């Protein structure tokens, strides 16, 4: 299987996942994002206790890339310290901007590395970074 196909499969799997796409009743942080160019609309909620992201979830709608990216982000940050979650967020954004390209460095992003080449599709970049 080629890497492009593997990455496509990972994106489709995360788009269809419903584990992180849910209402989070108990939360200490809420952010809303909207991408007017394609209609993506996401609300993120996180329960942060003692500096740790105890739980996180998102609701909303959008294209497969925005939904998969939100799901991946939650998988990556859940259980991490706020500082580590912010580091991973910045790493993801640097990956999208092609400022970090070393796969060893990007390994911390887990499945989100599947979005590495989204910068080749400028119209889709906003979709991928909306949740982050």
mmCIF file of the C-alpha atoms, coordinates in Angstrom:
data_MODEL
# 
_entry.id   MODEL 
# 
loop_
_atom_site.group_PDB 
_atom_site.id 
_atom_site.type_symbol 
_atom_site.label_atom_id 
_atom_site.label_alt_id 
_atom_site.label_comp_id 
_atom_site.label_asym_id 
_atom_site.label_entity_id 
_atom_site.label_seq_id 
_atom_site.pdbx_PDB_ins_code 
_atom_site.Cartn_x 
_atom_site.Cartn_y 
_atom_site.Cartn_z 
_atom_site.occupancy 
_atom_site.B_iso_or_equiv 
_atom_site.pdbx_formal_charge 
_atom_site.auth_seq_id 
_atom_site.auth_comp_id 
_atom_site.auth_asym_id 
_atom_site.auth_atom_id 
_atom_site.pdbx_PDB_model_num 
ATOM 1   C CA . UNK A 1 1   ? 0.000   0.000  0.000  1.00 0.00 ? 1   UNK A CA 1 
ATOM 2   C CA . UNK A 1 2   ? 1.355   3.432  -0.927 1.00 0.00 ? 2   UNK A CA 1 
ATOM 3   C CA . UNK A 1 3   ? 1.671   6.176  1.696  1.00 0.00 ? 3   UNK A CA 1 
ATOM 4   C CA . UNK A 1 4   ? -0.917  8.389  -0.043 1.00 0.00 ? 4   UNK A CA 1 
ATOM 5   C CA . UNK A 1 5   ? -3.487  5.595  0.156  1.00 0.00 ? 5   UNK A CA 1 
ATOM 6   C CA . UNK A 1 6   ? -2.584  4.833  3.766  1.00 0.00 ? 6   UNK A CA 1 
ATOM 7   C CA . UNK A 1 7   ? -2.977  8.520  4.673  1.00 0.00 ? 7   UNK A CA 1 
ATOM 8   C CA . UNK A 1 8   ? -6.293  8.691  2.813  1.00 0.00 ? 8   UNK A CA 1 
ATOM 9   C CA . UNK A 1 9   ? -7.525  5.661  4.748  1.00 0.00 ? 9   UNK A CA 1 
ATOM 10  C CA . UNK A 1 10  ? -6.484  7.250  8.053  1.00 0.00 ? 10  UNK A CA 1 
ATOM 11  C CA . UNK A 1 11  ? -8.337  10.467 7.179  1.00 0.00 ? 11  UNK A CA 1 
ATOM 12  C CA . UNK A 1 12  ? -11.478 8.528  6.222  1.00 0.00 ? 12  UNK A CA 1 
ATOM 13  C CA . UNK A 1 13  ? -11.300 6.483  9.417  1.00 0.00 ? 13  UNK A CA 1 
ATOM 14  C CA . UNK A 1 14  ? -11.059 9.596  11.601 1.00 0.00 ? 14  UNK A CA 1 
ATOM 15  C CA . UNK A 1 15  ? -13.825 11.325 9.635  1.00 0.00 ? 15  UNK A CA 1 
ATOM 16  C CA . UNK A 1 16  ? -16.164 8.412  10.378 1.00 0.00 ? 16  UNK A CA 1 
ATOM 17  C CA . UNK A 1 17  ? -15.138 8.063  14.026 1.00 0.00 ? 17  UNK A CA 1 
ATOM 18  C CA . UNK A 1 18  ? -17.741 9.243  16.506 1.00 0.00 ? 18  UNK A CA 1 
ATOM 19  C CA . UNK A 1 19  ? -15.726 8.720  19.705 1.00 0.00 ? 19  UNK A CA 1 
ATOM 20  C CA . UNK A 1 20  ? -14.614 12.369 19.952 1.00 0.00 ? 20  UNK A CA 1 
ATOM 21  C CA . UNK A 1 21  ? -17.596 13.871 18.126 1.00 0.00 ? 21  UNK A CA 1 
ATOM 22  C CA . UNK A 1 22  ? -19.997 14.329 20.991 1.00 0.00 ? 22  UNK A CA 1 
ATOM 23  C CA . UNK A 1 23  ? -21.329 16.796 23.505 1.00 0.00 ? 23  UNK A CA 1 
ATOM 24  C CA . UNK A 1 24  ? -18.985 17.270 26.424 1.00 0.00 ? 24  UNK A CA 1 
ATOM 25  C CA . UNK A 1 25  ? -21.170 18.189 29.379 1.00 0.00 ? 25  UNK A CA 1 
ATOM 26  C CA . UNK A 1 26  ? -18.370 18.954 31.829 1.00 0.00 ? 26  UNK A CA 1 
ATOM 27  C CA . UNK A 1 27  ? -15.881 21.408 30.332 1.00 0.00 ? 27  UNK A CA 1 
ATOM 28  C CA . UNK A 1 28  ? -13.670 24.272 31.399 1.00 0.00 ? 28  UNK A CA 1 
ATOM 29  C CA . UNK A 1 29  ? -12.788 25.572 27.935 1.00 0.00 ? 29  UNK A CA 1 
ATOM 30  C CA . UNK A 1 30  ? -14.883 26.086 24.822 1.00 0.00 ? 30  UNK A CA 1 
ATOM 31  C CA . UNK A 1 31  ? -13.835 27.430 21.437 1.00 0.00 ? 31  UNK A CA 1 
ATOM 32  C CA . UNK A 1 32  ? -15.857 27.845 18.265 1.00 0.00 ? 32  UNK A CA 1 
ATOM 33  C CA . UNK A 1 33  ? -14.419 27.933 14.764 1.00 0.00 ? 33  UNK A CA 1 
ATOM 34  C CA . UNK A 1 34  ? -16.032 28.602 11.405 1.00 0.00 ? 34  UNK A CA 1 
ATOM 35  C CA . UNK A 1 35  ? -14.513 28.357 7.951  1.00 0.00 ? 35  UNK A CA 1 
ATOM 36  C CA . UNK A 1 36  ? -16.698 30.468 5.653  1.00 0.00 ? 36  UNK A CA 1 
ATOM 37  C CA . UNK A 1 37  ? -14.924 29.268 2.500  1.00 0.00 ? 37  UNK A CA 1 
ATOM 38  C CA . UNK A 1 38  ? -16.392 25.769 2.765  1.00 0.00 ? 38  UNK A CA 1 
ATOM 39  C CA . UNK A 1 39  ? -18.845 25.912 5.680  1.00 0.00 ? 39  UNK A CA 1 
ATOM 40  C CA . UNK A 1 40  ? -16.902 23.956 8.301  1.00 0.00 ? 40  UNK A CA 1 
ATOM 41  C CA . UNK A 1 41  ? -18.255 24.769 11.754 1.00 0.00 ? 41  UNK A CA 1 
ATOM 42  C CA . UNK A 1 42  ? -16.718 23.216 14.860 1.00 0.00 ? 42  UNK A CA 1 
ATOM 43  C CA . UNK A 1 43  ? -17.134 23.769 18.581 1.00 0.00 ? 43  UNK A CA 1 
ATOM 44  C CA . UNK A 1 44  ? -14.393 22.302 20.739 1.00 0.00 ? 44  UNK A CA 1 
ATOM 45  C CA . UNK A 1 45  ? -14.781 21.675 24.437 1.00 0.00 ? 45  UNK A CA 1 
ATOM 46  C CA . UNK A 1 46  ? -12.107 20.541 26.864 1.00 0.00 ? 46  UNK A CA 1 
ATOM 47  C CA . UNK A 1 47  ? -12.150 19.588 30.515 1.00 0.00 ? 47  UNK A CA 1 
ATOM 48  C CA . UNK A 1 48  ? -8.862  20.803 31.928 1.00 0.00 ? 48  UNK A CA 1 
ATOM 49  C CA . UNK A 1 49  ? -8.062  19.885 35.528 1.00 0.00 ? 49  UNK A CA 1 
ATOM 50  C CA . UNK A 1 50  ? -4.781  20.592 37.291 1.00 0.00 ? 50  UNK A CA 1 
ATOM 51  C CA . UNK A 1 51  ? -3.156  21.549 33.990 1.00 0.00 ? 51  UNK A CA 1 
ATOM 52  C CA . UNK A 1 52  ? -4.127  18.280 32.265 1.00 0.00 ? 52  UNK A CA 1 
ATOM 53  C CA . UNK A 1 53  ? -6.545  17.853 29.332 1.00 0.00 ? 53  UNK A CA 1 
ATOM 54  C CA . UNK A 1 54  ? -8.734  15.244 31.052 1.00 0.00 ? 54  UNK A CA 1 
ATOM 55  C CA . UNK A 1 55  ? -11.260 15.049 28.224 1.00 0.00 ? 55  UNK A CA 1 
ATOM 56  C CA . UNK A 1 56  ? -12.061 16.825 24.983 1.00 0.00 ? 56  UNK A CA 1 
ATOM 57  C CA . UNK A 1 57  ? -14.727 16.572 22.315 1.00 0.00 ? 57  UNK A CA 1 
ATOM 58  C CA . UNK A 1 58  ? -16.104 18.438 19.338 1.00 0.00 ? 58  UNK A CA 1 
ATOM 59  C CA . UNK A 1 59  ? -19.458 19.019 17.705 1.00 0.00 ? 59  UNK A CA 1 
ATOM 60  C CA . UNK A 1 60  ? -20.354 20.555 14.395 1.00 0.00 ? 60  UNK A CA 1 
ATOM 61  C CA . UNK A 1 61  ? -20.194 19.747 10.737 1.00 0.00 ? 61  UNK A CA 1 
ATOM 62  C CA . UNK A 1 62  ? -17.885 20.108 7.811  1.00 0.00 ? 62  UNK A CA 1 
ATOM 63  C CA . UNK A 1 63  ? -15.848 18.352 5.189  1.00 0.00 ? 63  UNK A CA 1 
ATOM 64  C CA . UNK A 1 64  ? -14.030 15.092 5.814  1.00 0.00 ? 64  UNK A CA 1 
ATOM 65  C CA . UNK A 1 65  ? -10.713 16.868 6.352  1.00 0.00 ? 65  UNK A CA 1 
ATOM 66  C CA . UNK A 1 66  ? -12.026 19.235 9.037  1.00 0.00 ? 66  UNK A CA 1 
ATOM 67  C CA . UNK A 1 67  ? -13.833 16.455 10.873 1.00 0.00 ? 67  UNK A CA 1 
ATOM 68  C CA . UNK A 1 68  ? -10.896 14.046 10.672 1.00 0.00 ? 68  UNK A CA 1 
ATOM 69  C CA . UNK A 1 69  ? -8.459  16.749 11.778 1.00 0.00 ? 69  UNK A CA 1 
ATOM 70  C CA . UNK A 1 70  ? -10.610 17.615 14.820 1.00 0.00 ? 70  UNK A CA 1 
ATOM 71  C CA . UNK A 1 71  ? -10.802 13.935 15.766 1.00 0.00 ? 71  UNK A CA 1 
ATOM 72  C CA . UNK A 1 72  ? -7.039  13.503 15.359 1.00 0.00 ? 72  UNK A CA 1 
ATOM 73  C CA . UNK A 1 73  ? -6.298  16.604 17.410 1.00 0.00 ? 73  UNK A CA 1 
ATOM 74  C CA . UNK A 1 74  ? -8.387  15.369 20.316 1.00 0.00 ? 74  UNK A CA 1 
ATOM 75  C CA . UNK A 1 75  ? -6.683  11.964 20.195 1.00 0.00 ? 75  UNK A CA 1 
ATOM 76  C CA . UNK A 1 76  ? -3.305  13.718 20.336 1.00 0.00 ? 76  UNK A CA 1 
ATOM 77  C CA . UNK A 1 77  ? -4.017  16.186 23.175 1.00 0.00 ? 77  UNK A CA 1 
ATOM 78  C CA . UNK A 1 78  ? -6.214  14.118 25.502 1.00 0.00 ? 78  UNK A CA 1 
ATOM 79  C CA . UNK A 1 79  ? -4.333  13.225 28.672 1.00 0.00 ? 79  UNK A CA 1 
ATOM 80  C CA . UNK A 1 80  ? -1.536  15.706 27.968 1.00 0.00 ? 80  UNK A CA 1 
ATOM 81  C CA . UNK A 1 81  ? -0.559  18.764 29.976 1.00 0.00 ? 81  UNK A CA 1 
ATOM 82  C CA . UNK A 1 82  ? -1.785  22.069 28.580 1.00 0.00 ? 82  UNK A CA 1 
ATOM 83  C CA . UNK A 1 83  ? 1.824   22.951 27.750 1.00 0.00 ? 83  UNK A CA 1 
ATOM 84  C CA . UNK A 1 84  ? 2.316   19.686 25.823 1.00 0.00 ? 84  UNK A CA 1 
ATOM 85  C CA . UNK A 1 85  ? -1.016  20.137 24.019 1.00 0.00 ? 85  UNK A CA 1 
ATOM 86  C CA . UNK A 1 86  ? 0.070   23.617 22.929 1.00 0.00 ? 86  UNK A CA 1 
ATOM 87  C CA . UNK A 1 87  ? 3.451   22.282 21.783 1.00 0.00 ? 87  UNK A CA 1 
ATOM 88  C CA . UNK A 1 88  ? 1.706   19.619 19.697 1.00 0.00 ? 88  UNK A CA 1 
ATOM 89  C CA . UNK A 1 89  ? -0.688  22.203 18.262 1.00 0.00 ? 89  UNK A CA 1 
ATOM 90  C CA . UNK A 1 90  ? 2.227   24.395 17.235 1.00 0.00 ? 90  UNK A CA 1 
ATOM 91  C CA . UNK A 1 91  ? 4.032   21.372 15.790 1.00 0.00 ? 91  UNK A CA 1 
ATOM 92  C CA . UNK A 1 92  ? 0.961   20.554 13.689 1.00 0.00 ? 92  UNK A CA 1 
ATOM 93  C CA . UNK A 1 93  ? 0.712   24.129 12.420 1.00 0.00 ? 93  UNK A CA 1 
ATOM 94  C CA . UNK A 1 94  ? 4.443   24.170 11.647 1.00 0.00 ? 94  UNK A CA 1 
ATOM 95  C CA . UNK A 1 95  ? 3.988   20.910 9.730  1.00 0.00 ? 95  UNK A CA 1 
ATOM 96  C CA . UNK A 1 96  ? 1.200   22.428 7.647  1.00 0.00 ? 96  UNK A CA 1 
ATOM 97  C CA . UNK A 1 97  ? 3.329   25.518 6.958  1.00 0.00 ? 97  UNK A CA 1 
ATOM 98  C CA . UNK A 1 98  ? 6.220   23.174 5.996  1.00 0.00 ? 98  UNK A CA 1 
ATOM 99  C CA . UNK A 1 99  ? 8.416   24.690 8.704  1.00 0.00 ? 99  UNK A CA 1 
ATOM 100 C CA . UNK A 1 100 ? 8.905   21.216 10.203 1.00 0.00 ? 100 UNK A CA 1 
ATOM 101 C CA . UNK A 1 101 ? 9.254   18.368 7.720  1.00 0.00 ? 101 UNK A CA 1 
ATOM 102 C CA . UNK A 1 102 ? 11.301  15.755 9.592  1.00 0.00 ? 102 UNK A CA 1 
ATOM 103 C CA . UNK A 1 103 ? 9.108   12.675 10.077 1.00 0.00 ? 103 UNK A CA 1 
ATOM 104 C CA . UNK A 1 104 ? 10.939  11.754 13.284 1.00 0.00 ? 104 UNK A CA 1 
ATOM 105 C CA . UNK A 1 105 ? 10.030  15.128 14.771 1.00 0.00 ? 105 UNK A CA 1 
ATOM 106 C CA . UNK A 1 106 ? 6.451   14.839 13.513 1.00 0.00 ? 106 UNK A CA 1 
ATOM 107 C CA . UNK A 1 107 ? 5.964   11.381 15.035 1.00 0.00 ? 107 UNK A CA 1 
ATOM 108 C CA . UNK A 1 108 ? 4.451   13.009 18.151 1.00 0.00 ? 108 UNK A CA 1 
ATOM 109 C CA . UNK A 1 109 ? 1.445   14.003 16.015 1.00 0.00 ? 109 UNK A CA 1 
ATOM 110 C CA . UNK A 1 110 ? 0.428   10.343 15.642 1.00 0.00 ? 110 UNK A CA 1 
ATOM 111 C CA . UNK A 1 111 ? -2.249  9.961  12.913 1.00 0.00 ? 111 UNK A CA 1 
ATOM 112 C CA . UNK A 1 112 ? -2.347  13.725 12.283 1.00 0.00 ? 112 UNK A CA 1 
ATOM 113 C CA . UNK A 1 113 ? 0.845   13.294 10.249 1.00 0.00 ? 113 UNK A CA 1 
ATOM 114 C CA . UNK A 1 114 ? -1.535  12.008 7.553  1.00 0.00 ? 114 UNK A CA 1 
ATOM 115 C CA . UNK A 1 115 ? -2.386  15.679 6.905  1.00 0.00 ? 115 UNK A CA 1 
ATOM 116 C CA . UNK A 1 116 ? 1.255   16.558 6.218  1.00 0.00 ? 116 UNK A CA 1 
ATOM 117 C CA . UNK A 1 117 ? 0.758   17.173 2.512  1.00 0.00 ? 117 UNK A CA 1 
ATOM 118 C CA . UNK A 1 118 ? -2.466  19.156 2.839  1.00 0.00 ? 118 UNK A CA 1 
ATOM 119 C CA . UNK A 1 119 ? -0.402  22.274 2.112  1.00 0.00 ? 119 UNK A CA 1 
ATOM 120 C CA . UNK A 1 120 ? -0.316  21.028 -1.493 1.00 0.00 ? 120 UNK A CA 1 
ATOM 121 C CA . UNK A 1 121 ? -4.035  21.817 -1.573 1.00 0.00 ? 121 UNK A CA 1 
ATOM 122 C CA . UNK A 1 122 ? -4.269  25.478 -0.434 1.00 0.00 ? 122 UNK A CA 1 
ATOM 123 C CA . UNK A 1 123 ? -8.076  25.459 -0.444 1.00 0.00 ? 123 UNK A CA 1 
ATOM 124 C CA . UNK A 1 124 ? -8.054  22.650 2.142  1.00 0.00 ? 124 UNK A CA 1 
ATOM 125 C CA . UNK A 1 125 ? -5.508  24.113 4.582  1.00 0.00 ? 125 UNK A CA 1 
ATOM 126 C CA . UNK A 1 126 ? -8.170  26.044 6.519  1.00 0.00 ? 126 UNK A CA 1 
ATOM 127 C CA . UNK A 1 127 ? -10.171 22.844 6.818  1.00 0.00 ? 127 UNK A CA 1 
ATOM 128 C CA . UNK A 1 128 ? -7.223  21.008 8.374  1.00 0.00 ? 128 UNK A CA 1 
ATOM 129 C CA . UNK A 1 129 ? -6.188  23.738 10.814 1.00 0.00 ? 129 UNK A CA 1 
ATOM 130 C CA . UNK A 1 130 ? -9.627  24.876 11.999 1.00 0.00 ? 130 UNK A CA 1 
ATOM 131 C CA . UNK A 1 131 ? -9.728  22.649 15.082 1.00 0.00 ? 131 UNK A CA 1 
ATOM 132 C CA . UNK A 1 132 ? -6.070  23.102 15.945 1.00 0.00 ? 132 UNK A CA 1 
# 
